[in-house]
């Protein structure tokens, strides 16, 4: 994984279930490679994109899935 401190937050790039995964976490994080971490997700702050189209995938409170053309963002 890669951890990049950005002021008050740290951006972590890693793999999750063989998929690239990027997370912004509060504070400065310094971990050794292979250190297990546990993550929680705030659904209101979650950003997911379709890897083929680049379109944003939006989730509504009742778990309905919608997509938005990235050119409209």
mmCIF file of N, CA and C in Angstrom:
data_model
loop_
_atom_site.group_PDB
_atom_site.id
_atom_site.type_symbol
_atom_site.label_atom_id
_atom_site.label_comp_id
_atom_site.label_asym_id
_atom_site.label_seq_id
_atom_site.Cartn_x
_atom_site.Cartn_y
_atom_site.Cartn_z
ATOM 1 N N UNK A 1 0.837 -1.176 0.000
ATOM 2 C CA UNK A 1 0.000 0.000 0.000
ATOM 3 C C UNK A 1 0.882 1.240 0.000
ATOM 4 N N UNK A 2 0.267 2.357 -0.314
ATOM 5 C CA UNK A 2 0.952 3.643 -0.289
ATOM 6 C C UNK A 2 0.151 4.563 0.615
ATOM 7 N N UNK A 3 0.822 5.270 1.509
ATOM 8 C CA UNK A 3 0.164 6.248 2.369
ATOM 9 C C UNK A 3 0.780 7.612 2.083
ATOM 10 N N UNK A 4 -0.065 8.581 1.733
ATOM 11 C CA UNK A 4 0.404 9.920 1.405
ATOM 12 C C UNK A 4 -0.252 10.928 2.346
ATOM 13 N N UNK A 5 0.529 11.497 3.275
ATOM 14 C CA UNK A 5 -0.038 12.504 4.180
ATOM 15 C C UNK A 5 -0.394 13.781 3.416
ATOM 16 N N UNK A 6 -1.599 14.274 3.650
ATOM 17 C CA UNK A 6 -2.070 15.501 3.006
ATOM 18 C C UNK A 6 -2.648 16.433 4.062
ATOM 19 N N UNK A 7 -1.799 17.065 4.812
ATOM 20 C CA UNK A 7 -2.273 17.975 5.857
ATOM 21 C C UNK A 7 -2.950 17.218 6.980
ATOM 22 N N UNK A 8 -4.240 17.458 7.165
ATOM 23 C CA UNK A 8 -4.980 16.831 8.263
ATOM 24 C C UNK A 8 -5.405 15.406 7.972
ATOM 25 N N UNK A 9 -5.269 14.940 6.735
ATOM 26 C CA UNK A 9 -5.704 13.603 6.344
ATOM 27 C C UNK A 9 -4.549 12.840 5.701
ATOM 28 N N UNK A 10 -4.748 11.544 5.548
ATOM 29 C CA UNK A 10 -3.808 10.689 4.827
ATOM 30 C C UNK A 10 -4.593 9.930 3.766
ATOM 31 N N UNK A 11 -4.072 9.921 2.543
ATOM 32 C CA UNK A 11 -4.679 9.140 1.474
ATOM 33 C C UNK A 11 -3.947 7.813 1.409
ATOM 34 N N UNK A 12 -4.684 6.723 1.520
ATOM 35 C CA UNK A 12 -4.104 5.383 1.481
ATOM 36 C C UNK A 12 -4.561 4.681 0.216
ATOM 37 N N UNK A 13 -3.599 4.146 -0.524
ATOM 38 C CA UNK A 13 -3.908 3.366 -1.724
ATOM 39 C C UNK A 13 -3.461 1.942 -1.455
ATOM 40 N N UNK A 14 -4.384 0.998 -1.629
ATOM 41 C CA UNK A 14 -4.098 -0.392 -1.325
ATOM 42 C C UNK A 14 -4.944 -1.290 -2.221
ATOM 43 N N UNK A 15 -5.008 -2.536 -1.886
ATOM 44 C CA UNK A 15 -5.852 -3.483 -2.617
ATOM 45 C C UNK A 15 -6.823 -4.097 -1.617
ATOM 46 N N UNK A 16 -8.033 -4.284 -2.080
ATOM 47 C CA UNK A 16 -9.078 -4.888 -1.271
ATOM 48 C C UNK A 16 -9.757 -5.926 -2.140
ATOM 49 N N UNK A 17 -9.634 -7.195 -1.776
ATOM 50 C CA UNK A 17 -10.201 -8.292 -2.575
ATOM 51 C C UNK A 17 -9.712 -8.201 -4.021
ATOM 52 N N UNK A 18 -8.427 -8.010 -4.203
ATOM 53 C CA UNK A 18 -7.784 -7.917 -5.518
ATOM 54 C C UNK A 18 -8.261 -6.740 -6.366
ATOM 55 N N UNK A 19 -8.817 -5.720 -5.742
ATOM 56 C CA UNK A 19 -9.237 -4.508 -6.438
ATOM 57 C C UNK A 19 -8.495 -3.309 -5.848
ATOM 58 N N UNK A 20 -8.123 -2.368 -6.714
ATOM 59 C CA UNK A 20 -7.504 -1.135 -6.235
ATOM 60 C C UNK A 20 -8.507 -0.404 -5.351
ATOM 61 N N UNK A 21 -8.003 0.174 -4.267
ATOM 62 C CA UNK A 21 -8.865 0.810 -3.287
ATOM 63 C C UNK A 21 -8.130 2.023 -2.737
ATOM 64 N N UNK A 22 -8.782 3.177 -2.738
ATOM 65 C CA UNK A 22 -8.203 4.397 -2.193
ATOM 66 C C UNK A 22 -9.112 4.904 -1.091
ATOM 67 N N UNK A 23 -8.507 5.279 0.033
ATOM 68 C CA UNK A 23 -9.285 5.798 1.164
ATOM 69 C C UNK A 23 -8.600 7.025 1.729
ATOM 70 N N UNK A 24 -9.402 8.024 2.096
ATOM 71 C CA UNK A 24 -8.883 9.183 2.807
ATOM 72 C C UNK A 24 -9.258 8.999 4.268
ATOM 73 N N UNK A 25 -8.254 8.994 5.125
ATOM 74 C CA UNK A 25 -8.496 8.775 6.545
ATOM 75 C C UNK A 25 -8.028 9.999 7.319
ATOM 76 N N UNK A 26 -8.687 10.298 8.442
ATOM 77 C CA UNK A 26 -8.288 11.470 9.212
ATOM 78 C C UNK A 26 -6.957 11.243 9.916
ATOM 79 N N UNK A 27 -6.190 12.308 10.024
ATOM 80 C CA UNK A 27 -4.931 12.258 10.762
ATOM 81 C C UNK A 27 -3.783 11.700 9.934
ATOM 82 N N UNK A 28 -2.646 11.591 10.585
ATOM 83 C CA UNK A 28 -1.464 11.017 9.955
ATOM 84 C C UNK A 28 -1.423 9.531 10.254
ATOM 85 N N UNK A 29 -1.300 8.722 9.227
ATOM 86 C CA UNK A 29 -1.292 7.272 9.383
ATOM 87 C C UNK A 29 0.053 6.755 8.908
ATOM 88 N N UNK A 30 0.689 5.946 9.748
ATOM 89 C CA UNK A 30 1.965 5.344 9.385
ATOM 90 C C UNK A 30 1.885 3.863 9.731
ATOM 91 N N UNK A 31 1.802 3.022 8.712
ATOM 92 C CA UNK A 31 1.676 1.581 8.919
ATOM 93 C C UNK A 31 2.758 0.856 8.145
ATOM 94 N N UNK A 32 3.192 -0.250 8.661
ATOM 95 C CA UNK A 32 4.112 -1.119 7.950
ATOM 96 C C UNK A 32 3.325 -1.951 6.949
ATOM 97 N N UNK A 33 3.912 -2.255 5.771
ATOM 98 C CA UNK A 33 3.221 -3.135 4.822
ATOM 99 C C UNK A 33 2.818 -4.447 5.495
ATOM 100 N N UNK A 34 1.619 -4.904 5.189
ATOM 101 C CA UNK A 34 1.104 -6.144 5.757
ATOM 102 C C UNK A 34 0.348 -5.963 7.058
ATOM 103 N N UNK A 35 0.338 -4.753 7.609
ATOM 104 C CA UNK A 35 -0.396 -4.488 8.841
ATOM 105 C C UNK A 35 -1.891 -4.550 8.551
ATOM 106 N N UNK A 36 -2.632 -5.402 9.271
ATOM 107 C CA UNK A 36 -4.085 -5.451 9.024
ATOM 108 C C UNK A 36 -4.753 -4.171 9.508
ATOM 109 N N UNK A 37 -5.729 -3.702 8.753
ATOM 110 C CA UNK A 37 -6.511 -2.536 9.145
ATOM 111 C C UNK A 37 -7.988 -2.857 8.969
ATOM 112 N N UNK A 38 -8.818 -2.180 9.710
ATOM 113 C CA UNK A 38 -10.260 -2.334 9.612
ATOM 114 C C UNK A 38 -10.818 -0.988 9.207
ATOM 115 N N UNK A 39 -11.687 -1.008 8.225
ATOM 116 C CA UNK A 39 -12.265 0.219 7.709
ATOM 117 C C UNK A 39 -13.773 0.215 7.870
ATOM 118 N N UNK A 40 -14.304 1.360 8.208
ATOM 119 C CA UNK A 40 -15.742 1.574 8.200
ATOM 120 C C UNK A 40 -16.045 2.578 7.098
ATOM 121 N N UNK A 41 -17.229 2.537 6.554
ATOM 122 C CA UNK A 41 -17.579 3.406 5.440
ATOM 123 C C UNK A 41 -18.774 4.263 5.823
ATOM 124 N N UNK A 42 -18.625 5.571 5.642
ATOM 125 C CA UNK A 42 -19.739 6.497 5.783
ATOM 126 C C UNK A 42 -20.388 6.592 4.408
ATOM 127 N N UNK A 43 -21.550 6.009 4.244
ATOM 128 C CA UNK A 43 -22.200 5.941 2.927
ATOM 129 C C UNK A 43 -22.418 7.315 2.318
ATOM 130 N N UNK A 44 -22.552 8.348 3.143
ATOM 131 C CA UNK A 44 -22.737 9.700 2.618
ATOM 132 C C UNK A 44 -21.451 10.255 2.027
ATOM 133 N N UNK A 45 -20.317 9.651 2.352
ATOM 134 C CA UNK A 45 -19.027 10.114 1.851
ATOM 135 C C UNK A 45 -18.402 9.150 0.843
ATOM 136 N N UNK A 46 -19.132 8.119 0.440
ATOM 137 C CA UNK A 46 -18.621 7.092 -0.452
ATOM 138 C C UNK A 46 -18.761 7.525 -1.909
ATOM 139 N N UNK A 47 -17.670 7.385 -2.670
ATOM 140 C CA UNK A 47 -17.667 7.711 -4.096
ATOM 141 C C UNK A 47 -17.241 6.464 -4.858
ATOM 142 N N UNK A 48 -18.118 5.959 -5.734
ATOM 143 C CA UNK A 48 -17.859 4.741 -6.492
ATOM 144 C C UNK A 48 -18.035 5.067 -7.972
ATOM 145 N N UNK A 49 -17.112 4.530 -8.797
ATOM 146 C CA UNK A 49 -17.149 4.804 -10.230
ATOM 147 C C UNK A 49 -17.116 3.505 -11.009
ATOM 148 N N UNK A 50 -17.832 3.471 -12.123
ATOM 149 C CA UNK A 50 -17.813 2.332 -13.031
ATOM 150 C C UNK A 50 -16.466 2.329 -13.741
ATOM 151 N N UNK A 51 -15.722 1.229 -13.644
ATOM 152 C CA UNK A 51 -14.376 1.210 -14.216
ATOM 153 C C UNK A 51 -14.372 1.241 -15.736
ATOM 154 N N UNK A 52 -15.459 0.880 -16.380
ATOM 155 C CA UNK A 52 -15.510 0.872 -17.840
ATOM 156 C C UNK A 52 -15.928 2.229 -18.416
ATOM 157 N N UNK A 53 -16.858 2.898 -17.766
ATOM 158 C CA UNK A 53 -17.385 4.154 -18.309
ATOM 159 C C UNK A 53 -16.862 5.383 -17.580
ATOM 160 N N UNK A 54 -16.404 5.202 -16.353
ATOM 161 C CA UNK A 54 -15.991 6.342 -15.546
ATOM 162 C C UNK A 54 -17.155 7.063 -14.904
ATOM 163 N N UNK A 55 -18.377 6.575 -15.152
ATOM 164 C CA UNK A 55 -19.569 7.200 -14.580
ATOM 165 C C UNK A 55 -19.625 6.976 -13.073
ATOM 166 N N UNK A 56 -20.078 8.006 -12.370
ATOM 167 C CA UNK A 56 -20.280 7.882 -10.936
ATOM 168 C C UNK A 56 -21.463 6.967 -10.673
ATOM 169 N N UNK A 57 -21.352 6.135 -9.663
ATOM 170 C CA UNK A 57 -22.441 5.261 -9.234
ATOM 171 C C UNK A 57 -22.978 5.845 -7.941
ATOM 172 N N UNK A 58 -24.241 6.148 -7.937
ATOM 173 C CA UNK A 58 -24.881 6.778 -6.770
ATOM 174 C C UNK A 58 -25.759 5.756 -6.066
ATOM 175 N N UNK A 59 -25.753 5.794 -4.754
ATOM 176 C CA UNK A 59 -26.613 4.948 -3.948
ATOM 177 C C UNK A 59 -27.589 5.847 -3.214
ATOM 178 N N UNK A 60 -28.844 5.451 -3.199
ATOM 179 C CA UNK A 60 -29.844 6.207 -2.462
ATOM 180 C C UNK A 60 -30.058 5.545 -1.105
ATOM 181 N N UNK A 61 -30.739 6.220 -0.239
ATOM 182 C CA UNK A 61 -30.968 5.714 1.121
ATOM 183 C C UNK A 61 -31.658 4.345 1.130
ATOM 184 N N UNK A 62 -32.480 4.064 0.127
ATOM 185 C CA UNK A 62 -33.159 2.765 0.104
ATOM 186 C C UNK A 62 -32.393 1.768 -0.762
ATOM 187 N N UNK A 63 -31.068 2.013 -0.936
ATOM 188 C CA UNK A 63 -30.152 1.102 -1.623
ATOM 189 C C UNK A 63 -30.454 0.921 -3.100
ATOM 190 N N UNK A 64 -31.170 1.848 -3.723
ATOM 191 C CA UNK A 64 -31.364 1.777 -5.164
ATOM 192 C C UNK A 64 -30.090 2.279 -5.831
ATOM 193 N N UNK A 65 -29.673 1.610 -6.868
ATOM 194 C CA UNK A 65 -28.454 1.931 -7.581
ATOM 195 C C UNK A 65 -28.782 2.771 -8.804
ATOM 196 N N UNK A 66 -28.104 3.900 -8.946
ATOM 197 C CA UNK A 66 -28.251 4.727 -10.135
ATOM 198 C C UNK A 66 -26.862 5.096 -10.629
ATOM 199 N N UNK A 67 -26.759 5.457 -11.887
ATOM 200 C CA UNK A 67 -25.473 5.912 -12.426
ATOM 201 C C UNK A 67 -25.640 7.330 -12.948
ATOM 202 N N UNK A 68 -24.526 8.044 -12.964
ATOM 203 C CA UNK A 68 -24.529 9.410 -13.467
ATOM 204 C C UNK A 68 -23.375 9.546 -14.448
ATOM 205 N N UNK A 69 -23.656 10.076 -15.613
ATOM 206 C CA UNK A 69 -22.645 10.301 -16.634
ATOM 207 C C UNK A 69 -21.577 11.228 -16.065
ATOM 208 N N UNK A 70 -20.298 10.823 -16.132
ATOM 209 C CA UNK A 70 -19.223 11.609 -15.550
ATOM 210 C C UNK A 70 -19.090 12.985 -16.197
ATOM 211 N N UNK A 71 -19.594 13.178 -17.383
ATOM 212 C CA UNK A 71 -19.515 14.477 -18.023
ATOM 213 C C UNK A 71 -20.455 15.483 -17.360
ATOM 214 N N UNK A 72 -21.403 14.992 -16.556
ATOM 215 C CA UNK A 72 -22.340 15.882 -15.854
ATOM 216 C C UNK A 72 -21.873 16.223 -14.466
ATOM 217 N N UNK A 73 -20.732 15.699 -14.021
ATOM 218 C CA UNK A 73 -20.251 15.975 -12.662
ATOM 219 C C UNK A 73 -19.598 17.321 -12.571
#
